[in-house]
């Protein structure tokens, strides 16, 4: 039985449902844990930090799909991605599709846009130094050198825990690298098929109920 020393967990689609309603059973379960709980999201830093504070877990967060990490609520954002690359990529896409930016002024490492165009067509147009991922809520144009997985390795090194001692829980393709680098990867039942293929465990329940199921499987509850 794998017994993690820390947990990395996605927010949207994992702790929340499609309506972005957070699962209170999952919140209660996470509050009981005596290990680091790192929230890992495609969302911006202030959202991640506020969510961590409301849930009552550690202040360590991965934001913008790994482009930004932060180690304390009152600390500084550490930017790992190059936003300028992403802006140039968005300019390329704007010549072919109507682009609608989301939270542009708040993002420090990437560009987030509405899901209003075919992502596979967009991927054919982008240079190799960027990538575009679908979180199920939006498209994120990110620096090709960053991911939630690389950010988790960075955090693990800083806090002195082997990344293989982490369990990771997620639901979408932007969680793939995080599940791959962790010692044990879990996809909730509503997860993207690509994520389920790399997961060590797929829960029978979706969203937050799947999180509770995963924590029970790991023997943490």
C-alpha positions as CSV (number, residue, x, y, z in Angstrom):
1,X,0.0,0.0,0.0
2,X,1.4,3.4,-1.0
3,X,1.4,5.8,1.9
4,X,2.1,9.4,0.7
5,X,4.0,12.0,2.7
6,X,2.2,14.8,0.8
7,X,-0.7,15.3,-1.6
8,X,-1.0,17.4,-4.7
9,X,-4.5,18.0,-5.8
10,X,-6.2,19.9,-8.7
11,X,-9.1,22.2,-7.9
12,X,-11.5,22.8,-10.8
13,X,-13.2,19.5,-11.8
14,X,-11.6,17.6,-9.0
15,X,-12.5,19.4,-5.8
16,X,-15.3,21.2,-7.6
17,X,-18.0,20.1,-10.1
18,X,-18.8,21.7,-13.5
19,X,-20.7,24.4,-11.8
20,X,-17.5,25.3,-9.8
21,X,-19.3,24.3,-6.6
22,X,-16.8,22.9,-4.1
23,X,-17.4,19.5,-2.4
24,X,-17.7,20.0,1.3
25,X,-17.1,16.3,2.1
26,X,-13.7,16.7,0.3
27,X,-12.9,19.9,2.2
28,X,-13.7,18.1,5.6
29,X,-11.5,15.2,4.6
30,X,-8.6,17.3,3.5
31,X,-8.7,19.3,6.8
32,X,-8.1,16.0,8.7
33,X,-4.8,15.2,6.9
34,X,-1.6,15.6,8.8
35,X,0.6,16.0,5.7
36,X,1.2,18.7,3.2
37,X,-1.7,19.3,0.8
38,X,-0.6,21.3,-2.2
39,X,-3.3,22.7,-4.4
40,X,-2.4,22.6,-8.1
41,X,-4.5,24.6,-10.5
42,X,-4.7,26.3,-13.9
43,X,-6.1,29.3,-12.1
44,X,-4.3,32.4,-10.9
45,X,-2.3,32.8,-7.7
46,X,-4.9,34.8,-5.7
47,X,-7.6,32.2,-6.4
48,X,-5.3,29.3,-5.4
49,X,-4.2,31.0,-2.2
50,X,-7.7,32.0,-1.2
51,X,-9.0,28.5,-1.9
52,X,-6.2,27.0,0.2
53,X,-7.0,29.4,3.1
54,X,-10.8,28.6,2.9
55,X,-10.2,24.9,2.8
56,X,-7.7,25.1,5.6
57,X,-4.7,23.3,3.9
58,X,-1.1,24.4,3.5
59,X,-0.3,27.7,1.7
60,X,1.9,25.9,-0.9
61,X,0.2,26.3,-4.3
62,X,0.9,25.5,-7.9
63,X,-0.8,28.1,-10.2
64,X,-1.2,28.7,-13.9
65,X,-0.6,25.1,-14.8
66,X,2.9,25.1,-13.2
67,X,3.9,28.5,-14.4
68,X,3.7,30.0,-10.9
69,X,4.4,28.5,-7.5
70,X,4.0,30.1,-4.1
71,X,5.2,28.8,-0.7
72,X,3.3,31.0,1.8
73,X,0.2,33.1,1.8
74,X,2.2,36.2,2.5
75,X,5.2,35.3,0.3
76,X,5.9,36.1,-3.3
77,X,4.9,34.4,-6.5
78,X,7.8,32.5,-8.1
79,X,7.3,32.7,-11.9
80,X,8.6,29.7,-13.8
81,X,7.0,30.4,-17.2
82,X,7.5,33.1,-19.9
83,X,4.3,35.0,-20.6
84,X,5.7,36.8,-23.6
85,X,6.0,33.5,-25.5
86,X,2.4,32.9,-24.8
87,X,1.2,36.3,-25.9
88,X,3.1,35.9,-29.2
89,X,1.4,32.5,-29.7
90,X,-2.0,34.1,-29.0
91,X,-1.3,36.7,-31.6
92,X,-0.7,33.9,-34.1
93,X,-4.0,32.2,-33.2
94,X,-5.9,35.5,-33.4
95,X,-5.1,35.6,-37.2
96,X,-7.2,32.4,-37.6
97,X,-9.7,32.4,-34.7
98,X,-11.6,34.8,-32.6
99,X,-9.7,35.0,-29.3
100,X,-11.3,36.0,-26.0
101,X,-8.8,36.4,-23.2
102,X,-9.6,35.5,-19.5
103,X,-7.8,37.1,-16.5
104,X,-5.1,38.4,-18.8
105,X,-3.9,41.2,-16.5
106,X,-3.6,38.8,-13.5
107,X,-1.7,36.0,-15.2
108,X,2.1,36.1,-14.9
109,X,3.3,33.1,-16.9
110,X,0.6,32.1,-19.4
111,X,-2.5,33.2,-21.4
112,X,-5.9,31.8,-20.8
113,X,-8.7,32.0,-23.5
114,X,-12.3,30.8,-23.9
115,X,-12.9,27.4,-25.6
116,X,-14.3,28.9,-28.8
117,X,-12.1,27.3,-31.4
118,X,-10.9,23.7,-32.3
119,X,-7.9,23.1,-30.1
120,X,-6.3,20.5,-32.4
121,X,-6.3,23.0,-35.3
122,X,-4.7,25.6,-32.9
123,X,-1.9,23.1,-32.0
124,X,-0.9,22.9,-35.6
125,X,-0.3,26.6,-35.7
126,X,1.7,27.1,-32.6
127,X,5.6,27.1,-32.3
128,X,7.3,24.4,-30.3
129,X,8.2,26.7,-27.4
130,X,4.6,26.9,-26.3
131,X,1.7,24.4,-25.8
132,X,-2.1,24.7,-25.5
133,X,-4.0,22.6,-23.0
134,X,-7.7,22.2,-22.4
135,X,-8.7,22.1,-18.7
136,X,-12.4,21.6,-19.5
137,X,-13.1,25.2,-18.4
138,X,-10.7,27.1,-20.7
139,X,-7.8,26.8,-23.0
140,X,-4.4,27.7,-21.6
141,X,-1.4,28.7,-23.7
142,X,1.6,27.9,-21.6
143,X,5.4,28.0,-21.9
144,X,6.4,24.5,-23.1
145,X,9.0,24.4,-20.4
146,X,6.5,24.4,-17.5
147,X,3.9,21.9,-16.2
148,X,2.2,21.0,-13.0
149,X,4.6,18.1,-12.9
150,X,7.8,20.2,-13.1
151,X,6.3,22.6,-10.6
152,X,5.7,19.7,-8.2
153,X,9.3,18.6,-8.5
154,X,10.4,22.2,-7.7
155,X,8.2,22.3,-4.6
156,X,9.2,18.8,-3.5
157,X,12.9,19.8,-3.7
158,X,12.3,23.0,-1.8
159,X,10.4,21.4,1.1
160,X,12.7,18.4,1.3
161,X,10.3,15.6,0.2
162,X,11.0,13.2,-2.6
163,X,8.4,13.9,-5.4
164,X,7.8,10.1,-5.4
165,X,6.4,10.5,-1.9
166,X,3.6,12.6,-3.3
167,X,0.2,11.3,-4.3
168,X,-1.5,13.4,-7.0
169,X,-5.2,13.7,-7.8
170,X,-6.7,15.4,-10.9
171,X,-9.2,15.3,-13.7
172,X,-7.9,16.9,-16.9
173,X,-5.0,16.7,-19.4
174,X,-3.1,19.5,-17.6
175,X,-2.8,17.1,-14.7
176,X,-1.0,14.4,-16.7
177,X,2.6,15.4,-15.9
178,X,1.7,15.8,-12.2
179,X,0.3,12.3,-12.0
180,X,3.3,10.9,-13.9
181,X,6.0,12.4,-11.6
182,X,4.2,11.6,-8.3
183,X,4.6,8.3,-6.6
184,X,0.9,7.5,-7.0
185,X,-1.5,9.1,-9.5
186,X,-5.2,9.2,-9.1
187,X,-7.9,10.3,-11.6
188,X,-11.4,11.0,-10.4
189,X,-14.2,9.3,-12.3
190,X,-15.1,12.3,-14.4
191,X,-11.5,12.7,-15.6
192,X,-10.3,13.1,-19.1
193,X,-9.6,9.7,-20.8
194,X,-5.9,10.7,-21.3
195,X,-5.5,11.2,-17.6
196,X,-7.2,7.9,-16.7
197,X,-4.7,6.1,-19.0
198,X,-1.7,7.3,-16.9
199,X,-3.4,7.0,-13.5
200,X,-2.5,4.3,-11.0
201,X,-6.1,4.5,-9.7
202,X,-9.4,5.7,-11.2
203,X,-12.0,6.4,-8.6
204,X,-15.6,5.1,-9.0
205,X,-17.0,8.5,-7.9
206,X,-16.6,11.9,-9.6
207,X,-15.2,15.2,-8.4
208,X,-15.0,15.7,-4.6
209,X,-16.6,12.4,-3.8
210,X,-13.8,10.8,-5.8
211,X,-11.2,12.7,-3.8
212,X,-12.7,11.3,-0.5
213,X,-12.6,7.9,-2.1
214,X,-9.0,8.3,-3.1
215,X,-8.0,9.5,0.4
216,X,-9.7,6.5,1.9
217,X,-7.9,4.2,-0.5
218,X,-4.6,5.7,0.5
219,X,-5.4,5.0,4.2
220,X,-5.3,8.7,5.1
221,X,-8.9,8.8,6.6
